[in-house]
Short mmCIF file of N, CA and C in Angstrom, two decimals:
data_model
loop_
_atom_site.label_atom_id
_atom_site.label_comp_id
_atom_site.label_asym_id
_atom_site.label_seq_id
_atom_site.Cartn_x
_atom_site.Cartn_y
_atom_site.Cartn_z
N UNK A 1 121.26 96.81 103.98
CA UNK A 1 120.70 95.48 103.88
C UNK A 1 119.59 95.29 104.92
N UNK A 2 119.95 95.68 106.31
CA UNK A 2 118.68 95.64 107.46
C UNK A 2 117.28 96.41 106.72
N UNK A 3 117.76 97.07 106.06
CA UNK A 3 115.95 98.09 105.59
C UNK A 3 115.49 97.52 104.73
N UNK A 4 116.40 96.40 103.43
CA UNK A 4 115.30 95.47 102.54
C UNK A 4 115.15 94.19 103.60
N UNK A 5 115.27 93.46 104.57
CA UNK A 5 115.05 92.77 105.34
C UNK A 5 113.81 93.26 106.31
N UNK A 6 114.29 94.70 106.55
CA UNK A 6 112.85 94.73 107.65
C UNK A 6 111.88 95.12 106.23
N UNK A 7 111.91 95.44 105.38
CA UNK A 7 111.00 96.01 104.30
C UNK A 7 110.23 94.62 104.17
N UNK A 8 110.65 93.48 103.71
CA UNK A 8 110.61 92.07 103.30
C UNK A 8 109.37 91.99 104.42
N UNK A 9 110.26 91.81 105.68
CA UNK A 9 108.93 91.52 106.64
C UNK A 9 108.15 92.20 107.08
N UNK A 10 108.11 93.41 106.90
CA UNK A 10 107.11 94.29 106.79
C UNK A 10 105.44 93.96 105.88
N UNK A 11 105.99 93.33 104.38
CA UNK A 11 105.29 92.96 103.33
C UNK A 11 104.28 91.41 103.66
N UNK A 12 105.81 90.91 104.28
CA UNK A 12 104.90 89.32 104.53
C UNK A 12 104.32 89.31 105.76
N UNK A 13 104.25 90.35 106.79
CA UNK A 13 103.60 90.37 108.09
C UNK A 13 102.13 91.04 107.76
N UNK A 14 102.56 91.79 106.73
CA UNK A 14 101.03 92.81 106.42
C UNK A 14 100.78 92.41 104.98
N UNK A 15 100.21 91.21 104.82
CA UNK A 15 99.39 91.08 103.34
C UNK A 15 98.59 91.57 102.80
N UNK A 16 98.62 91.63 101.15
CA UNK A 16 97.98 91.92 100.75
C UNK A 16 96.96 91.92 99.45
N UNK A 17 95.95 92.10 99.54
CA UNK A 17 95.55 91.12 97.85
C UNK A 17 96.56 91.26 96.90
N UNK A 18 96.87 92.32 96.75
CA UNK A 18 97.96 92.57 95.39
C UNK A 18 99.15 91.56 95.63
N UNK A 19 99.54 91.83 96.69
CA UNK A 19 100.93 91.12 96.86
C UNK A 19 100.29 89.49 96.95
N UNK A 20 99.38 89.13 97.13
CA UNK A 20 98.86 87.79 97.50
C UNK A 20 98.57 87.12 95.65
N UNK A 21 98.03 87.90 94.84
CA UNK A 21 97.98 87.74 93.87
C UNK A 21 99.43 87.68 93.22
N UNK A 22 100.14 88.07 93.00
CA UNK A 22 101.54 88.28 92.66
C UNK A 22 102.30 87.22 92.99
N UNK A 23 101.69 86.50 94.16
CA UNK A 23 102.70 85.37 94.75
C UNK A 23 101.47 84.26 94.21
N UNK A 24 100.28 84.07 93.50
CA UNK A 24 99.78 83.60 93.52
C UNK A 24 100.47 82.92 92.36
N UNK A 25 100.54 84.23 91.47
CA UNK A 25 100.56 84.38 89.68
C UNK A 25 101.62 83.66 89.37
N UNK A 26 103.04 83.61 90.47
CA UNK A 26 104.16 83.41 90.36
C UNK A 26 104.47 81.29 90.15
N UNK A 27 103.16 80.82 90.22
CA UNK A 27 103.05 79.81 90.49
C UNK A 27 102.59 79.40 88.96
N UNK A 28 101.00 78.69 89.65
CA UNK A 28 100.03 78.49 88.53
C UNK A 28 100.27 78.53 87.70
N UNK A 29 100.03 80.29 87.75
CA UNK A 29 99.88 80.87 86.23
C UNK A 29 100.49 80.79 85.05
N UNK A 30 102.26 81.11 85.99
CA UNK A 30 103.31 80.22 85.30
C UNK A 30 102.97 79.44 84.39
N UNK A 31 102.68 78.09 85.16
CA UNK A 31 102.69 76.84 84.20
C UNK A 31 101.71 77.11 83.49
N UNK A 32 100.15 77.49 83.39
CA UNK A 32 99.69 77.64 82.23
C UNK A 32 100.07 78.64 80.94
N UNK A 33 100.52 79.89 81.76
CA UNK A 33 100.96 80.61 80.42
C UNK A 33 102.28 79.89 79.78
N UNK A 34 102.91 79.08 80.27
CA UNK A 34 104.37 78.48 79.61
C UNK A 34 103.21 77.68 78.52
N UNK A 35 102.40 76.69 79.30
CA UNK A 35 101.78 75.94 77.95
C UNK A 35 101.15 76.67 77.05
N UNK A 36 100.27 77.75 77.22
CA UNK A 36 99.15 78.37 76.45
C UNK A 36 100.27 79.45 75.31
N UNK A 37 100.98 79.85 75.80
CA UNK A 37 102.07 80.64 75.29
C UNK A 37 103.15 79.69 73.88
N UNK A 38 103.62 78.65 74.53
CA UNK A 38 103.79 77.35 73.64
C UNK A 38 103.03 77.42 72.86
N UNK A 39 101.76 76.99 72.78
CA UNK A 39 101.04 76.58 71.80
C UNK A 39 100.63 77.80 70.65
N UNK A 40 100.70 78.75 71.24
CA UNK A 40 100.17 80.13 70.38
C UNK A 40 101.45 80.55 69.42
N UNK A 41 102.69 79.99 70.08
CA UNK A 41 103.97 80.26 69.40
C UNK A 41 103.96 79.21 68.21
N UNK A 42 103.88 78.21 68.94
CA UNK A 42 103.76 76.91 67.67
C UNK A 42 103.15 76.66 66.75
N UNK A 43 101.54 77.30 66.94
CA UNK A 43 100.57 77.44 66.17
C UNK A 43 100.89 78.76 65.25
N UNK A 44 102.31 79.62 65.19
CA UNK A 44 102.47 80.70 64.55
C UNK A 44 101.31 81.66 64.52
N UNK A 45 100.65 81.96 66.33
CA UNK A 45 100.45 83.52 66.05
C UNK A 45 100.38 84.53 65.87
N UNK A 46 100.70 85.38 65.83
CA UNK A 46 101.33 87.31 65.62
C UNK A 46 101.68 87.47 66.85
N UNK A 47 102.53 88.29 67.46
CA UNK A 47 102.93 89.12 68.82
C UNK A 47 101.84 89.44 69.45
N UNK A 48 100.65 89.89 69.09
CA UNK A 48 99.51 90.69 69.57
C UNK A 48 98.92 88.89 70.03
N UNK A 49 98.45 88.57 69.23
CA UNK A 49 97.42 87.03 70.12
C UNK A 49 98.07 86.26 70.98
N UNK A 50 99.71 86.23 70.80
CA UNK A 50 100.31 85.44 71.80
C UNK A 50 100.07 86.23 73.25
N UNK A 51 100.46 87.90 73.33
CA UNK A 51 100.10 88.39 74.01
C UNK A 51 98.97 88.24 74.74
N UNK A 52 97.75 88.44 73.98
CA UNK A 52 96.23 88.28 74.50
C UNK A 52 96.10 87.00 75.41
N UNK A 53 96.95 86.13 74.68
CA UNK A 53 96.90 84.70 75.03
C UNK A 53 97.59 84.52 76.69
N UNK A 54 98.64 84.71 76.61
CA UNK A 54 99.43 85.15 77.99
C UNK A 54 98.74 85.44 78.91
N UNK A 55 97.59 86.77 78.33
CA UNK A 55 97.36 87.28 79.53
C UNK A 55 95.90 86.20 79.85
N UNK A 56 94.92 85.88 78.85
CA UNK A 56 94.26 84.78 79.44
C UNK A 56 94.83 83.87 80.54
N UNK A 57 96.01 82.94 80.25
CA UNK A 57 96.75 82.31 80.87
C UNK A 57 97.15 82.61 82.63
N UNK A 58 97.32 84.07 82.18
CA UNK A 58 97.71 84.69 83.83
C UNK A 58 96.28 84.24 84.60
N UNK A 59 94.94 85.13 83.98
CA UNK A 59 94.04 85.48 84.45
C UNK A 59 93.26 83.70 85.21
N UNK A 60 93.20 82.50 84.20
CA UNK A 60 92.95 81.17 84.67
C UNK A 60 93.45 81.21 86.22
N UNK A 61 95.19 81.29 85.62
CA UNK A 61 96.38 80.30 86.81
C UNK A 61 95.66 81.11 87.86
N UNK A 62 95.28 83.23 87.82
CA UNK A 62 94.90 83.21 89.34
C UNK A 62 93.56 82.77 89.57
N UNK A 63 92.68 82.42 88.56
CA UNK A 63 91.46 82.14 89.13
C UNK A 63 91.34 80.33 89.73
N UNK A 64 91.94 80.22 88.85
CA UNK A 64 92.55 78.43 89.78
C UNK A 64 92.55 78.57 91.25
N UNK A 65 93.88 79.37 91.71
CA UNK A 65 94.12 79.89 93.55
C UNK A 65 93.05 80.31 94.49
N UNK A 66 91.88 81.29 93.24
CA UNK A 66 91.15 81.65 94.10
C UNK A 66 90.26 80.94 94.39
N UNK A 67 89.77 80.01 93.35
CA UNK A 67 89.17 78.81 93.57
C UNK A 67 88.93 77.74 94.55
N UNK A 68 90.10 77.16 94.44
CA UNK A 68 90.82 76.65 95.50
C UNK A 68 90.84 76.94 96.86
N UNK A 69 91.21 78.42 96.98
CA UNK A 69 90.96 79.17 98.27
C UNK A 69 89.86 78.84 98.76
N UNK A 70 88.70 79.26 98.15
CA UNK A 70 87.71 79.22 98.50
C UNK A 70 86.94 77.81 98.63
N UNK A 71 87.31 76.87 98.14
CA UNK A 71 86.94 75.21 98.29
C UNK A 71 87.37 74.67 99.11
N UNK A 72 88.44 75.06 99.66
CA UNK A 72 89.39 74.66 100.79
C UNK A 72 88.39 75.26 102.17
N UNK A 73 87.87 76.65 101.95
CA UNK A 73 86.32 76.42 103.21
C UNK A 73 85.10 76.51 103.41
N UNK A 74 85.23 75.76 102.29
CA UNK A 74 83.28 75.80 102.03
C UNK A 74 83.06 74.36 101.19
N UNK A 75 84.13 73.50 101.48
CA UNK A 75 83.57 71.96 101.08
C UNK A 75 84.62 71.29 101.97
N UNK A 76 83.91 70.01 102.30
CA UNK A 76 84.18 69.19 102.97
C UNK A 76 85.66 68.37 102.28
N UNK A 77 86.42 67.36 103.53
CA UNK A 77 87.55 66.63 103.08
C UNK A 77 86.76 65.55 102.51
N UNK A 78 86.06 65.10 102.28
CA UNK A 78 85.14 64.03 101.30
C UNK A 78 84.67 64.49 100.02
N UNK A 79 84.19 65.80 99.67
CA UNK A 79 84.01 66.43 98.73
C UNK A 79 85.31 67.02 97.82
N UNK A 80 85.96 67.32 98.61
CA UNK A 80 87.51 67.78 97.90
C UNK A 80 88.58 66.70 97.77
N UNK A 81 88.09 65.24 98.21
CA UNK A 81 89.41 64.43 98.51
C UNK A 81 90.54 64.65 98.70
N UNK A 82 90.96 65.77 99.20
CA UNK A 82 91.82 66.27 99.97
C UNK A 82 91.52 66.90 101.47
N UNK A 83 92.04 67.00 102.54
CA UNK A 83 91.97 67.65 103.48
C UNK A 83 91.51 68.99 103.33
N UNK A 84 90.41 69.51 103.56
CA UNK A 84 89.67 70.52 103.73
C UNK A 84 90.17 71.24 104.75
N UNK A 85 90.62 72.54 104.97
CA UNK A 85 90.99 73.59 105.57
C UNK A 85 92.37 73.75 106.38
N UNK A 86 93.20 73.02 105.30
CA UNK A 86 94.20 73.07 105.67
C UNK A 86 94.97 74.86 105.99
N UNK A 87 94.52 75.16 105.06
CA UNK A 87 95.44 76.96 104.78
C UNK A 87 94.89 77.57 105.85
N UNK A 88 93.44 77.38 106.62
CA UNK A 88 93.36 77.85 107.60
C UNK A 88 94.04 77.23 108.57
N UNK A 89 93.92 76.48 108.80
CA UNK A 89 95.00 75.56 110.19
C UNK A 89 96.67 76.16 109.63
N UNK A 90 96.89 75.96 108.89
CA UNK A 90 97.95 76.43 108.59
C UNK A 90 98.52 77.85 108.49
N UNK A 91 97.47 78.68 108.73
CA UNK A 91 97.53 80.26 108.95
C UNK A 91 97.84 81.26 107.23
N UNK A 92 97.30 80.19 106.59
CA UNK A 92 98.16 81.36 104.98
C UNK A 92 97.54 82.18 104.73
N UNK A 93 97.87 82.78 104.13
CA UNK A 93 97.14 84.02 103.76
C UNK A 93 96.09 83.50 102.67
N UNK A 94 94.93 84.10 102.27
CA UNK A 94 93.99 83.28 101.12
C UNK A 94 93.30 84.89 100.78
N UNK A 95 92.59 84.11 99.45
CA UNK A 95 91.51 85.28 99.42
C UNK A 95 90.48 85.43 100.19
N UNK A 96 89.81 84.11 100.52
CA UNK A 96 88.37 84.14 101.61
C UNK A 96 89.33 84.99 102.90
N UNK A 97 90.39 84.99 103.08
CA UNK A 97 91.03 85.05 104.39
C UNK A 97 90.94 87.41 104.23
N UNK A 98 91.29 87.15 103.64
CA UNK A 98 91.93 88.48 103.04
C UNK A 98 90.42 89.32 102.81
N UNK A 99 89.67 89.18 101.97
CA UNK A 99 88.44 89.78 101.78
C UNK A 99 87.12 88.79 101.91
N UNK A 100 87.25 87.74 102.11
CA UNK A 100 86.25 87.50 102.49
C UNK A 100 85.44 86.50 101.47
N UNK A 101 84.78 85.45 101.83
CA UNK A 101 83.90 84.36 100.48
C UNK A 101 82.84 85.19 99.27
N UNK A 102 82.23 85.84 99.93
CA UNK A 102 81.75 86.50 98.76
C UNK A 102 82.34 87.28 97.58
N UNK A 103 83.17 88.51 97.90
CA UNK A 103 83.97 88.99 97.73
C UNK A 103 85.12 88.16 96.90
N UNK A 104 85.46 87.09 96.86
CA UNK A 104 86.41 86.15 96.50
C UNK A 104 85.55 85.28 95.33
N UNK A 105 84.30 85.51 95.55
CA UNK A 105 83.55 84.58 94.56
C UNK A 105 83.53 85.95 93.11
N UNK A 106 83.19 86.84 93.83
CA UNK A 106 82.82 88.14 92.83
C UNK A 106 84.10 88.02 91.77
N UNK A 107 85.41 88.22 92.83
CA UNK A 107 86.78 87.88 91.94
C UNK A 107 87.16 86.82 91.52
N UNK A 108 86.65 85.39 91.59
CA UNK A 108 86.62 84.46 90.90
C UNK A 108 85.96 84.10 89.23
N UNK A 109 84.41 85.18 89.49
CA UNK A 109 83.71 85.68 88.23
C UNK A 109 84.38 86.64 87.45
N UNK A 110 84.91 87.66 87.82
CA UNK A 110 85.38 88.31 87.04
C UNK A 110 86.63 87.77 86.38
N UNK A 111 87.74 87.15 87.18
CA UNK A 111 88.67 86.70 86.05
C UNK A 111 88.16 85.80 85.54
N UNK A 112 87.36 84.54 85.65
CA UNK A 112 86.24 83.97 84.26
C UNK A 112 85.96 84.84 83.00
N UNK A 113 84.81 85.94 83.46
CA UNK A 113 84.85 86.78 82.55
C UNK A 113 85.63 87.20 81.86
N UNK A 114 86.81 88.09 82.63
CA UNK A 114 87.62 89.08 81.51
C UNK A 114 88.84 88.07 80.61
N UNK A 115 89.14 86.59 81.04
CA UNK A 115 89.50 85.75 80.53
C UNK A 115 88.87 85.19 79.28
N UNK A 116 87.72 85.28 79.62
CA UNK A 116 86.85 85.08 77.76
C UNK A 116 87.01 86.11 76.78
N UNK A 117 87.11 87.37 78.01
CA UNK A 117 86.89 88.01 77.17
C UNK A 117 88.13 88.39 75.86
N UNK A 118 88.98 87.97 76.53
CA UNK A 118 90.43 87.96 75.85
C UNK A 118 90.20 87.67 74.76
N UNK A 119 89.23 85.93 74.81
CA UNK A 119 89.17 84.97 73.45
C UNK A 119 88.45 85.71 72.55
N UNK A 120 87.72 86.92 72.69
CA UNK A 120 86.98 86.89 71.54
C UNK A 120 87.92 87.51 70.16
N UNK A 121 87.26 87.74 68.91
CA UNK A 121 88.08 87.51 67.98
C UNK A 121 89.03 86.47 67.50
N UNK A 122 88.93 85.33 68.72
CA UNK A 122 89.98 83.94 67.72
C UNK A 122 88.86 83.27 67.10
N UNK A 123 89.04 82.21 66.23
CA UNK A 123 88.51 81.55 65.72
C UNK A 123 87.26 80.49 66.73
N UNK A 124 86.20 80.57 66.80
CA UNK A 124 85.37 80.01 67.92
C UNK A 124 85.90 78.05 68.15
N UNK A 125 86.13 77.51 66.99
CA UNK A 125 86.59 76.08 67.44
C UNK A 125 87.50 75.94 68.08
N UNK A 126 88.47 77.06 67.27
CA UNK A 126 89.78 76.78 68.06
C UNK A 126 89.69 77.27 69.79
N UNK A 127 89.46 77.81 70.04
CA UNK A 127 89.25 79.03 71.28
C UNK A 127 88.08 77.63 72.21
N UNK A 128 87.47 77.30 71.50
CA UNK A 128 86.97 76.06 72.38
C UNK A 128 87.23 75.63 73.76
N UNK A 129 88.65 74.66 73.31
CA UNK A 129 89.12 74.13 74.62
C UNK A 129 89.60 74.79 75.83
N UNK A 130 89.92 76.03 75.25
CA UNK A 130 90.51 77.12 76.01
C UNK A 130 89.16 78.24 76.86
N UNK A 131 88.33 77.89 76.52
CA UNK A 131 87.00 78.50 76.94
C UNK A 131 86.31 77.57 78.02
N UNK A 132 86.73 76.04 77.51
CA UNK A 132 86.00 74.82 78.26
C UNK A 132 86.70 74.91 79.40
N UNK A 133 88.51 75.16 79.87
CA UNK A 133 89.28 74.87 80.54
C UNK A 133 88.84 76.37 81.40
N UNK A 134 88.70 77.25 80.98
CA UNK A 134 88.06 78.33 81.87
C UNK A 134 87.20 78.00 82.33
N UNK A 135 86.63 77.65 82.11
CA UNK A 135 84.74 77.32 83.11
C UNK A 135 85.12 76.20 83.94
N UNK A 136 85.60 75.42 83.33
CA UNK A 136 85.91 74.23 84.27
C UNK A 136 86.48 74.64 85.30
N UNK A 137 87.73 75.49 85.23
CA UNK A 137 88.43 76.23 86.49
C UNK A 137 87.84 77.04 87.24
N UNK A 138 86.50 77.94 86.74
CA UNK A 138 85.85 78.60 87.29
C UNK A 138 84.75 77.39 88.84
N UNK A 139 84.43 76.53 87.59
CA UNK A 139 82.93 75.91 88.23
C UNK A 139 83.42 74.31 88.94
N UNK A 140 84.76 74.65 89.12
CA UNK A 140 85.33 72.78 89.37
C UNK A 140 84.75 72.71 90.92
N UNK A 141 84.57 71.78 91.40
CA UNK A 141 83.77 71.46 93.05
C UNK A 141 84.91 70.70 93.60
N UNK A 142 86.17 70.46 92.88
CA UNK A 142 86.91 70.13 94.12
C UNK A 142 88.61 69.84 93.21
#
């Protein structure tokens, strides 16, 4: 039992994107793939699009975090109407923290991207809102 305990804090003393993502995914992402997943079930998709769908879902919930991360230090508590830099005062681990704002923006674009890219092949109306709610998560200012 002492070696998964020191293992444990081994993990949370030494972060890491992967593991930071993983604890990210465990959140968010959650709740959107429960809804996006819902709806693809309800709407009677095949195994394969619910799938595709899922994984869009993952890819949002982490680009939401990283988002966030990164708004939390590079806009003001007037611009975010929330307290601005809290996770730093608070010591958490982040992506700006971890690799850095640029670097965090690059991975903010790419899950945008490979999240569309999921959509292609659905029907373009339908896939709509789900395209709008990506960008919005990508390009939200606070």
């Amino acid at each position: 039992m002492r070696a998964v305990v020191d293992e444990m804090r081994r993990i949370w003393c030494n972060p890491s994107v992967l593991l930071l993502s993983w604890v990210r995914q465990s959140f968010t992402a959650a709740l959107l793939e429960a809804a996006v997943v819902l709806g693809a079930v309800l709407g009677g998709r095949c195994d394969e699009d619910v799938e595709r769908l899922r994984k869009f879902a993952r890819y949002i919930g982490l680009l939401f975090q990283v988002v966030d991360d990164i708004l939390d230090v590079t806009k003001s508590s007037k611009e975010l109407g929330k307290t601005a830099g809290k996770d730093l005062l608070a010591d958490k681990v982040t992506y700006p923290k971890l690799i850095g704002i640029e670097k965090s923006k690059e991975f903010a674009e790419k899950l945008r991207s490979d999240s569309l890219e999921l959509l292609q092949g659905f029907d373009s109306e339908k896939a709509a809102p789900l395209i709008a709610l990506a960008n919005y998560i990508a390009y939200r200012q606070n």
